[in-house]
mmCIF file of C-alpha atoms in Angstrom:
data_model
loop_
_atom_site.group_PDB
_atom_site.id
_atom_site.type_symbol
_atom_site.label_atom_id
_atom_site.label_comp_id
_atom_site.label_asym_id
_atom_site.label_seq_id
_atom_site.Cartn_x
_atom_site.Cartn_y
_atom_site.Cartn_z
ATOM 1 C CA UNK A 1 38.425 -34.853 15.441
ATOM 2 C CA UNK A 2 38.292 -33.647 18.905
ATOM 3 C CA UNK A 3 34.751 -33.582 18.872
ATOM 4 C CA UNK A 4 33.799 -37.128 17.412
ATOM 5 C CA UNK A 5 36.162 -38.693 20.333
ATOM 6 C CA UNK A 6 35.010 -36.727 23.460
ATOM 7 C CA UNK A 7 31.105 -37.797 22.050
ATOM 8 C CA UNK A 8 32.042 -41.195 21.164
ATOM 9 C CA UNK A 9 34.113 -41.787 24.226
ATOM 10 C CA UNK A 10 31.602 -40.158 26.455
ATOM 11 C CA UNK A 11 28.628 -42.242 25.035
ATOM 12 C CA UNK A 12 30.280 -45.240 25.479
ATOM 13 C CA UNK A 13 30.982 -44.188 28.958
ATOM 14 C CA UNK A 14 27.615 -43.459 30.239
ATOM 15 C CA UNK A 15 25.318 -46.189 28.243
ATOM 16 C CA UNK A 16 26.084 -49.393 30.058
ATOM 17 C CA UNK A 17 26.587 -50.421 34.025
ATOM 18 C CA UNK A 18 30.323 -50.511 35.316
ATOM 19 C CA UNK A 19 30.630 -54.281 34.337
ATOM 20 C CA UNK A 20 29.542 -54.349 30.426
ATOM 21 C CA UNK A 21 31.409 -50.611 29.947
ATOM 22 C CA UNK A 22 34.323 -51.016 27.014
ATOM 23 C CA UNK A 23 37.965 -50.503 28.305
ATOM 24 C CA UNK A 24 39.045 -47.143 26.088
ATOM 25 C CA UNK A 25 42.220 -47.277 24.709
ATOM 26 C CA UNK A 26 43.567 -43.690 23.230
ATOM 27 C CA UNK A 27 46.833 -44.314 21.731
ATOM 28 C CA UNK A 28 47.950 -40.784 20.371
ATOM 29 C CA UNK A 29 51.093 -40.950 17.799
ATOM 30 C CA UNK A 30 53.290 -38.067 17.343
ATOM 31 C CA UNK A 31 54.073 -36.694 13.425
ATOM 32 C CA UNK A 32 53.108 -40.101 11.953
ATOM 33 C CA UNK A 33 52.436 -39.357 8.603
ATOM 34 C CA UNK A 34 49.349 -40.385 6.732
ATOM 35 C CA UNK A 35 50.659 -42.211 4.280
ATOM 36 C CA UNK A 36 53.771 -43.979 6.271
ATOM 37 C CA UNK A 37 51.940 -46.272 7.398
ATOM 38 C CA UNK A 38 51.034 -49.631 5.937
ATOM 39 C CA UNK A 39 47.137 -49.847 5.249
ATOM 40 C CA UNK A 40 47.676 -46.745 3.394
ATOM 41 C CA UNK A 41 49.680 -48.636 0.660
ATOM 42 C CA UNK A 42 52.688 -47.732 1.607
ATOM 43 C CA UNK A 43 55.350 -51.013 1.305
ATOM 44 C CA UNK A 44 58.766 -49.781 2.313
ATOM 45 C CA UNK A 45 57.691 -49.057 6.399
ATOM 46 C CA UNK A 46 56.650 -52.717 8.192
ATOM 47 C CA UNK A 47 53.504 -51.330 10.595
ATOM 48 C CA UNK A 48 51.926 -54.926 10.731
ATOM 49 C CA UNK A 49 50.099 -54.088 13.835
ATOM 50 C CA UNK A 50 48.379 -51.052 12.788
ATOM 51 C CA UNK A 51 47.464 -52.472 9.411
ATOM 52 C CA UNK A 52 45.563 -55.506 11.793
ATOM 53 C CA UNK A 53 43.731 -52.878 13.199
ATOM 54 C CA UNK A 54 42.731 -50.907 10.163
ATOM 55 C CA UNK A 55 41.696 -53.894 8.415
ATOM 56 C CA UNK A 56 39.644 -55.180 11.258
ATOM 57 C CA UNK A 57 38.167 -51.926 12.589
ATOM 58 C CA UNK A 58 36.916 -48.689 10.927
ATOM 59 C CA UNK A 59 39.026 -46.511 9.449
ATOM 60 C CA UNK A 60 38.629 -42.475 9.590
ATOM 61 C CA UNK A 61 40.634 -41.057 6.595
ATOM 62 C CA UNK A 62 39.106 -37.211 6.773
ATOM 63 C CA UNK A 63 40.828 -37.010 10.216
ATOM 64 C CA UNK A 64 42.240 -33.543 10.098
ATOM 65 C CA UNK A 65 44.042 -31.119 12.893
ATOM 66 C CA UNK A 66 46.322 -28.879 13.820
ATOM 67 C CA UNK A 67 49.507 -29.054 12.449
ATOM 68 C CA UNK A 68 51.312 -28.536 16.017
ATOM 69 C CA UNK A 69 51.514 -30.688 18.673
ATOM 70 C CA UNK A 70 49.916 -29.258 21.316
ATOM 71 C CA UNK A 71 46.917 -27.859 19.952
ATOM 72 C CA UNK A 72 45.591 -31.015 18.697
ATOM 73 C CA UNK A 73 46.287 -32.741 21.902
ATOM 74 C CA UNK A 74 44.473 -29.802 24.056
ATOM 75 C CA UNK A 75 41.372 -30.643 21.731
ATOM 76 C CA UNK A 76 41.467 -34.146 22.682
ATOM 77 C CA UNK A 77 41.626 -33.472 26.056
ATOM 78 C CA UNK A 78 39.055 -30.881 25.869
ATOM 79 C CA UNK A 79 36.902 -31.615 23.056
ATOM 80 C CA UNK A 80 37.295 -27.815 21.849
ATOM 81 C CA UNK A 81 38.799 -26.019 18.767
ATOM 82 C CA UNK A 82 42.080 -25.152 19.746
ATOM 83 C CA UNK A 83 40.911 -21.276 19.070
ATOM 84 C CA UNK A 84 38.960 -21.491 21.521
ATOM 85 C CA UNK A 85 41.223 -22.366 24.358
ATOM 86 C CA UNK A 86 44.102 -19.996 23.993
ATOM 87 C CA UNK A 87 46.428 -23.375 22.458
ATOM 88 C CA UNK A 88 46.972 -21.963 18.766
ATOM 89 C CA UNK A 89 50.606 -22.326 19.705
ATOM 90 C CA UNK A 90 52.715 -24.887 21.263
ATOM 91 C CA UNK A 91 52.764 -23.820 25.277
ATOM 92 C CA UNK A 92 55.518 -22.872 27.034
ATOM 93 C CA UNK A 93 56.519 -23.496 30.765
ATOM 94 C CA UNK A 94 54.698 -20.126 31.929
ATOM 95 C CA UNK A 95 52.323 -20.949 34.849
ATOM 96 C CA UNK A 96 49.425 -19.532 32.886
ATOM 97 C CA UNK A 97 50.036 -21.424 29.597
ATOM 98 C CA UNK A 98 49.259 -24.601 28.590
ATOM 99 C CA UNK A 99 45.584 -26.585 28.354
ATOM 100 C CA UNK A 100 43.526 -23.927 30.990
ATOM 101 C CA UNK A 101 43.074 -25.189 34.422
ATOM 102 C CA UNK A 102 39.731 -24.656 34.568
ATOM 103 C CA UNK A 103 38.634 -26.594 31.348
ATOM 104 C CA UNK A 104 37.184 -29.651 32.592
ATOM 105 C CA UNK A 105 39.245 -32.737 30.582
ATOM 106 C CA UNK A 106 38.438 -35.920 29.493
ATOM 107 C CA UNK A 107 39.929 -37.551 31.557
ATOM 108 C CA UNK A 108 37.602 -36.746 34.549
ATOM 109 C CA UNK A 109 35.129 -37.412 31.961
ATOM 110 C CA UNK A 110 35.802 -40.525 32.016
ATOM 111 C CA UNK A 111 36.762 -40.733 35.786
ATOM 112 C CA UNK A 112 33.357 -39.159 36.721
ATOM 113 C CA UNK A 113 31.362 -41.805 34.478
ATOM 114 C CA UNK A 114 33.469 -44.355 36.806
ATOM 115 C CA UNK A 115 36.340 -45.488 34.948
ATOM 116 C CA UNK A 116 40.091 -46.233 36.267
ATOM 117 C CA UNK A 117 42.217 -43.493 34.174
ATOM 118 C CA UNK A 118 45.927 -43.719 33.295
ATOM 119 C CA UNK A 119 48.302 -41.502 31.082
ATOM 120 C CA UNK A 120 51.748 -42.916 30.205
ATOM 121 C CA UNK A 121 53.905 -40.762 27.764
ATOM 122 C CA UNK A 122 54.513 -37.360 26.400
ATOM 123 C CA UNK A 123 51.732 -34.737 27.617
ATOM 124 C CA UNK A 124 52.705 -31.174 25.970
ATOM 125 C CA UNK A 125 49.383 -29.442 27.858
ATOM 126 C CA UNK A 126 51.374 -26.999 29.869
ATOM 127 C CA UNK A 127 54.002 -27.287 32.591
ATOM 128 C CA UNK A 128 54.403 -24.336 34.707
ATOM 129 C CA UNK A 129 52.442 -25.400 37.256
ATOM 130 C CA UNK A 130 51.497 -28.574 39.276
ATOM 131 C CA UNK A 131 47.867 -28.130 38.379
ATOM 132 C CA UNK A 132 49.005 -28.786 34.741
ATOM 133 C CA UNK A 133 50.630 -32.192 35.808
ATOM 134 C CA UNK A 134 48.270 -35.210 34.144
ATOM 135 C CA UNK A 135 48.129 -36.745 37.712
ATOM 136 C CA UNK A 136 46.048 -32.944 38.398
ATOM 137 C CA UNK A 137 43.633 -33.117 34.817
ATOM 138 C CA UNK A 138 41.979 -36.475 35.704
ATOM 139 C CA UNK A 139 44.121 -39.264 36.077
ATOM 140 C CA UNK A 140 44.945 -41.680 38.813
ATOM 141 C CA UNK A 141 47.766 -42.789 37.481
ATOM 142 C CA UNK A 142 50.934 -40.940 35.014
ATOM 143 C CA UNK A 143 54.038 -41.654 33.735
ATOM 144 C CA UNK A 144 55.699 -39.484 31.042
ATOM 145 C CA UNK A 145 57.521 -36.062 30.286
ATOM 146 C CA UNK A 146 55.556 -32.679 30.417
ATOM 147 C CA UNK A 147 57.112 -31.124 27.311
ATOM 148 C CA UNK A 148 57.507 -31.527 23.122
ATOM 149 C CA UNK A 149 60.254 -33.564 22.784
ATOM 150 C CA UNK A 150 63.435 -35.372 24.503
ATOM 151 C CA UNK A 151 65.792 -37.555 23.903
ATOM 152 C CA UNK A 152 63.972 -40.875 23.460
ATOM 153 C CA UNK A 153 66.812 -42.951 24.965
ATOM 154 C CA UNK A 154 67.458 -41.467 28.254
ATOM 155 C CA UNK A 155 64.448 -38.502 28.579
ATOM 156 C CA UNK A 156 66.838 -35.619 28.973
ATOM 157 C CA UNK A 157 65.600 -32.179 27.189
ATOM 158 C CA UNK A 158 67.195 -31.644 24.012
ATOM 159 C CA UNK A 159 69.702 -28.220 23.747
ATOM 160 C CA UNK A 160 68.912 -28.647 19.934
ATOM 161 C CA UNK A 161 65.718 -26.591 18.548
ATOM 162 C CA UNK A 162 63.302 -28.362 19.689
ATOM 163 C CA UNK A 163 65.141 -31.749 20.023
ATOM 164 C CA UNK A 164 65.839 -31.822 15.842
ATOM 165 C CA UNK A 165 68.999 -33.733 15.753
ATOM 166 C CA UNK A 166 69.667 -37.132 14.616
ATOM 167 C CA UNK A 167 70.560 -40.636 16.240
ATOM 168 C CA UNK A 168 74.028 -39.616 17.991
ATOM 169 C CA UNK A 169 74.213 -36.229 17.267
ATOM 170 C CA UNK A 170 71.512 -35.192 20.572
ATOM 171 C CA UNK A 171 72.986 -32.784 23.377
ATOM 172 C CA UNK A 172 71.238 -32.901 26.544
ATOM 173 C CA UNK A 173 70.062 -29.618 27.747
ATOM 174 C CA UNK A 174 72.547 -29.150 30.928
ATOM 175 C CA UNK A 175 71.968 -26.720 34.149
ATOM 176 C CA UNK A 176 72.938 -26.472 37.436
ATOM 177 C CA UNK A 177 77.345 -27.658 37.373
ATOM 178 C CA UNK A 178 76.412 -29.222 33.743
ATOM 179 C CA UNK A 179 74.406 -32.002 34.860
ATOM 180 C CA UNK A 180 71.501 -32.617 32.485
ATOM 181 C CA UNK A 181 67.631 -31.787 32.719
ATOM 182 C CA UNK A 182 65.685 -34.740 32.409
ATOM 183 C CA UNK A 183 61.690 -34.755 31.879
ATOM 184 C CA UNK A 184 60.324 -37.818 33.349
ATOM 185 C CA UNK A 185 57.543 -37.689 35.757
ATOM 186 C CA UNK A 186 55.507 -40.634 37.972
ATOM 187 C CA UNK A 187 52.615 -39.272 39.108
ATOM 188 C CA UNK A 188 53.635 -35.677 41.254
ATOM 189 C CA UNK A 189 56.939 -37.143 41.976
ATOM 190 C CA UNK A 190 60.270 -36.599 39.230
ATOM 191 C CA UNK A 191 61.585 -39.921 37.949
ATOM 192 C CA UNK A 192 64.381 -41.749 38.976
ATOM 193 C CA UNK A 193 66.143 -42.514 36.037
ATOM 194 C CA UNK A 194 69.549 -41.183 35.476
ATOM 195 C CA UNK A 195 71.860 -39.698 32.944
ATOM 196 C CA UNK A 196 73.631 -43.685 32.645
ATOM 197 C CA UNK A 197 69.892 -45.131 32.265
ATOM 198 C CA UNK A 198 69.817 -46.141 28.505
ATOM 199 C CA UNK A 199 68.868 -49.799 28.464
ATOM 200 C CA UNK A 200 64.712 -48.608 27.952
ATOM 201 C CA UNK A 201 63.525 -46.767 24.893
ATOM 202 C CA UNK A 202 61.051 -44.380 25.865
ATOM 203 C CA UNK A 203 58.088 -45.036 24.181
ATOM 204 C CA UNK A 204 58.444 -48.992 25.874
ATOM 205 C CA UNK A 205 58.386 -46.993 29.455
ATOM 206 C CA UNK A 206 55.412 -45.818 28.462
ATOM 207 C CA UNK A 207 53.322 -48.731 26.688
ATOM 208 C CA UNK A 208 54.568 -50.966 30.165
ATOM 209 C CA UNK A 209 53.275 -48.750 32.310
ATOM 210 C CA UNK A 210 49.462 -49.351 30.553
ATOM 211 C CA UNK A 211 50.260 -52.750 30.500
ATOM 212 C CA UNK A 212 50.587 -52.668 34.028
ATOM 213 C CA UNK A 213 47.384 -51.303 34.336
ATOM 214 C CA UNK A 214 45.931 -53.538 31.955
ATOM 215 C CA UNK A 215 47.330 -56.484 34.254
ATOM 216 C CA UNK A 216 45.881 -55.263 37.212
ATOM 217 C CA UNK A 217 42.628 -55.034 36.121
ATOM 218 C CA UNK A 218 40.195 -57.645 37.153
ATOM 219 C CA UNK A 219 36.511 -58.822 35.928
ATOM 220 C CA UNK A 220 35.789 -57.048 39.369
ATOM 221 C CA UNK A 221 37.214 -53.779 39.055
ATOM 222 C CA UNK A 222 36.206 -50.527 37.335
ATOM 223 C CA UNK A 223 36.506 -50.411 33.382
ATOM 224 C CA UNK A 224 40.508 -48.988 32.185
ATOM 225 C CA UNK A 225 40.465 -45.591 30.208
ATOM 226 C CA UNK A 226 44.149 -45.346 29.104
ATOM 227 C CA UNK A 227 45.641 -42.695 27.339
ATOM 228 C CA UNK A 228 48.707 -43.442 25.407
ATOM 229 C CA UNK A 229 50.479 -40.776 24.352
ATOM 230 C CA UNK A 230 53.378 -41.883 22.299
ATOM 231 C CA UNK A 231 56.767 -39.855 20.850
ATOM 232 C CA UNK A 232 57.257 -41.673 18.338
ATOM 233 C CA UNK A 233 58.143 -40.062 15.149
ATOM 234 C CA UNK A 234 58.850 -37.235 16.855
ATOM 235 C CA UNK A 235 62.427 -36.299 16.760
ATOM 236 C CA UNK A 236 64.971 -37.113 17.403
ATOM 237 C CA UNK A 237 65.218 -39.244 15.137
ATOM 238 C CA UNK A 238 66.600 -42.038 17.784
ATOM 239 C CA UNK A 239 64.928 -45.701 17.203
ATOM 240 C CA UNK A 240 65.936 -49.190 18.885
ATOM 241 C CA UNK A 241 68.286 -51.381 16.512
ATOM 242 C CA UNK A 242 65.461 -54.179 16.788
ATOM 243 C CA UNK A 243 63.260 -52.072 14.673
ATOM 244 C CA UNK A 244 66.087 -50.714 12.428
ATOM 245 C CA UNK A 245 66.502 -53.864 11.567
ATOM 246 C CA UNK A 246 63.866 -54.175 8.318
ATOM 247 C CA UNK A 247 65.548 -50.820 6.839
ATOM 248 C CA UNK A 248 69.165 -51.160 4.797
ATOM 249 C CA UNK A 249 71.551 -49.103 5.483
ATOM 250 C CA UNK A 250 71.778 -47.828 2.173
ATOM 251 C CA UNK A 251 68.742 -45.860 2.797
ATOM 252 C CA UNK A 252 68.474 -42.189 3.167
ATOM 253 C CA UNK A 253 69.656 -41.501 6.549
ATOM 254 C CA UNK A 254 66.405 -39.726 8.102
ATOM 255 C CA UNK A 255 63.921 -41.764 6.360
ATOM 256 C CA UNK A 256 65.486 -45.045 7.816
ATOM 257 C CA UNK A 257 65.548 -43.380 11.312
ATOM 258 C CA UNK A 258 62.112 -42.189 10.828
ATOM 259 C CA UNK A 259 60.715 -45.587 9.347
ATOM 260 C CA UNK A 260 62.507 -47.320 12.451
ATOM 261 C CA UNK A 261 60.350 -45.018 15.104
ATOM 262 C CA UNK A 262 57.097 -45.670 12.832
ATOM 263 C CA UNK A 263 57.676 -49.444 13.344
ATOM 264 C CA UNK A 264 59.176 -49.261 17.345
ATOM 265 C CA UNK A 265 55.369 -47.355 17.333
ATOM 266 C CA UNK A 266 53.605 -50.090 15.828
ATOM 267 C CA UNK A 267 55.351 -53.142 17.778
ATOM 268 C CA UNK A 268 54.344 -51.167 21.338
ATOM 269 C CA UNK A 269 50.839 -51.436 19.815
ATOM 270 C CA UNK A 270 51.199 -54.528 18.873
ATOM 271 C CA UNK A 271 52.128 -55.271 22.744
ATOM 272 C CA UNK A 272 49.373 -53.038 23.926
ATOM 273 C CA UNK A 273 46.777 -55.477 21.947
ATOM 274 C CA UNK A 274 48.973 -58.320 22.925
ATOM 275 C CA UNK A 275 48.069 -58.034 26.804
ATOM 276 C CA UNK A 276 44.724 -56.862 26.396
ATOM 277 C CA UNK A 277 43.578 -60.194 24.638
ATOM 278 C CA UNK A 278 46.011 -61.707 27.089
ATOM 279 C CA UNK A 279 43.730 -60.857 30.157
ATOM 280 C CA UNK A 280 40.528 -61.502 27.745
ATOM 281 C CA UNK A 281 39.556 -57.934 27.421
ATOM 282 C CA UNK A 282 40.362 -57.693 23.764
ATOM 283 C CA UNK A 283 36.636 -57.650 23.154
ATOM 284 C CA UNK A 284 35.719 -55.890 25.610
ATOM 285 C CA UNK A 285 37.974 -52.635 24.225
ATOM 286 C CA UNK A 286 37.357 -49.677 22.350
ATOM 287 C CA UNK A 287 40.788 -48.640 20.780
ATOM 288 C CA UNK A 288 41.773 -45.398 19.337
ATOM 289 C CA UNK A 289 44.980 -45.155 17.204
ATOM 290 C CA UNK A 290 45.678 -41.482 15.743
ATOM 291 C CA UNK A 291 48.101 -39.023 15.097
ATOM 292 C CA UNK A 292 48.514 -35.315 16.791
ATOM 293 C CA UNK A 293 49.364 -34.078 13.030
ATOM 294 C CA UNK A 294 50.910 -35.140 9.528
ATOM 295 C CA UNK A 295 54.735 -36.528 9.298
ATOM 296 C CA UNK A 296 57.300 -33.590 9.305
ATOM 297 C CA UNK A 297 59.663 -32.060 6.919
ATOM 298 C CA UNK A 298 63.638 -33.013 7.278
ATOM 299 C CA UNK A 299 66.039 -31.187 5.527
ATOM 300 C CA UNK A 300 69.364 -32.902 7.095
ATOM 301 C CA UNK A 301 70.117 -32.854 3.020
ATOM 302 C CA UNK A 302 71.202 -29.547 3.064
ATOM 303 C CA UNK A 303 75.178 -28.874 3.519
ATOM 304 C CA UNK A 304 75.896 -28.258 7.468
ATOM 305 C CA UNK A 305 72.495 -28.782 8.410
ATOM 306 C CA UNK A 306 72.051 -31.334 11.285
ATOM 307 C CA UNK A 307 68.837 -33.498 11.026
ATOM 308 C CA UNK A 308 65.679 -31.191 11.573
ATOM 309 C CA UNK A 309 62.135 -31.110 10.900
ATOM 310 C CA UNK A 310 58.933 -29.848 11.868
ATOM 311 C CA UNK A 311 55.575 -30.169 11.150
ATOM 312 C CA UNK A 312 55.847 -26.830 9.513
ATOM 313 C CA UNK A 313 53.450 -27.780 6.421
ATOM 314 C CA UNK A 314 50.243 -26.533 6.570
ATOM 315 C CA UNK A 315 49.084 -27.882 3.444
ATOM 316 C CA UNK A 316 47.232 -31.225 3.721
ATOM 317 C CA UNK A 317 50.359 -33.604 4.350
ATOM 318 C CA UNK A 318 50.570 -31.893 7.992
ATOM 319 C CA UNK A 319 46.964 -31.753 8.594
ATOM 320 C CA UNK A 320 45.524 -34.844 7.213
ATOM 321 C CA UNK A 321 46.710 -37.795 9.046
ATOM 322 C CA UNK A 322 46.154 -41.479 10.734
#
């Protein structure tokens, strides 16, 4: 996978003059499983906007990765096996860990080929250092959280293993008098939201802050390479009412939750598409839509078990996917 995007990206990048290069959207989902998506036949979740897509682009269905997070998204960035750069597991916040600093990324790729490069939403390519920051790997212009997961509502950390809770049942991680760590960075600076700050759901931070790029961009000014990196399904399983709204509640609880982040996923895309045809660059655009690995396995089910899951599968449902 890894490979077919850094030479497809990069030949689009260097055949034409600044003014007829594609805008390159990258819209990375998080655990969105193969076959909970629309297009794929599946009837209960409502992805409208991705089925659009599939049934007016190509579709890739021997896409295969890593069934971790981070791994697949170092090969993105790097266009290597994830063997090959030290990422076989998730990294942690040691200085030396994470995507290494000395692998060039495609992001200055891109940037060096002349395009305008933003990253907006969860990065999970090392933290321990400032040179792991996306606003240091290539890009003019980042808003997100460095780690795995986070509360989708508010972007504190998670004290849960890794964030696995469900909708109301998510402690924030708390240090320093109890007050709670929050992951949300603009650029080199921390973000200014606050612990009382629940009236944006994540992922729409994210997708607003490429539409803001989008918006700014001009018939004049270099070609947008935007890398979308968004948390949906990743738990928690936390999604905005407005796309709860298709699922009864009679459903199981953790497949409603989940099917309510698949289709918050799909209406930011939908928004994403929305503004680029609004500014008339729609066919100007190369986008991307896939998945760091397969859907995860819940097993809230189980007697005084809160609502967890991983991508622990390493059969095909964790490797195959959108």
């Amino acid at each position: 996978m890894a490979r077919t995007l850094l030479l497809l990206l990069a030949a689009v990048s260097s055949a034409a003059t600044n003014a007829t290069k594609p805008h390159v959207m990258l819209i990375v989902g998080d655990d969105v499983g193969n076959y909970n998506l629309g297009y794929h036949g599946n009837t209960e979740v409502k992805t409208p906007e991705i089925d659009a897509l599939a049934t007016g682009g190509a579709r890739f269905e021997r896409m295969y990765a890593y069934f971790w997070c981070s791994p697949s998204r170092a090969s993105i960035m790097s266009g290597r096996f994830p063997a090959h750069i030290y990422q076989t597991q998730q990294p942690m916040g040691h200085t030396d860990d994470g995507l290494p600093r000395q692998m060039t990324t495609l992001a200055e790729k891109m940037r060096g080929t002349g395009y305008r490069t933003v990253q907006a939403g969860k990065w999970h390519l090392g933290q321990g250092s400032t040179g792991h920051m996306p606003i240091n790997r290539g890009f003019d212009s980042s808003l997100g959280f460095l780690s795995g997961a986070e509360n989708h509502v508010n972007q504190s950390m998670c004290s849960a293993t890794l964030c696995f809770e469900a909708a109301g049942g998510v402690k924030p991680l708390r240090i320093l008098a109890g007050h709670p760590l929050f992951d949300l960075w603009h650029d080199h600076d921390v973000g200014t939201i606050g612990e009382t700050d629940t009236g944006t759901f994540g992922d729409d931070r994210w997708t607003d802050h490429v539409i803001g790029a989008i918006n700014e961009t001009s018939s004049t000014s270099k070609p947008l390479f935007a890398y979308l990196t968004l948390a949906a399904a990743h738990s928690p399983l936390q999604a905005p009412d407005t796309a709860l709204a298709p699922y009864p509640e009679s459903m199981y609880r953790d497949r409603r939750l989940y099917s309510g982040l698949i289709s918050s996923m799909d209406a930011n895309i939908g928004r994403l598409v929305a503004a680029l045809k609004g500014k008339d660059m729609w066919s100007n655009t190369l986008l991307w839509f896939v998945s760091d690995n397969g859907g995860p396995i819940y097993w809230s089910h189980l007697a005084g078990v809160p609502s967890m899951g991983a991508p622990l599968n390493t059969g095909g449902g964790a490797n195959n996917h959108p």
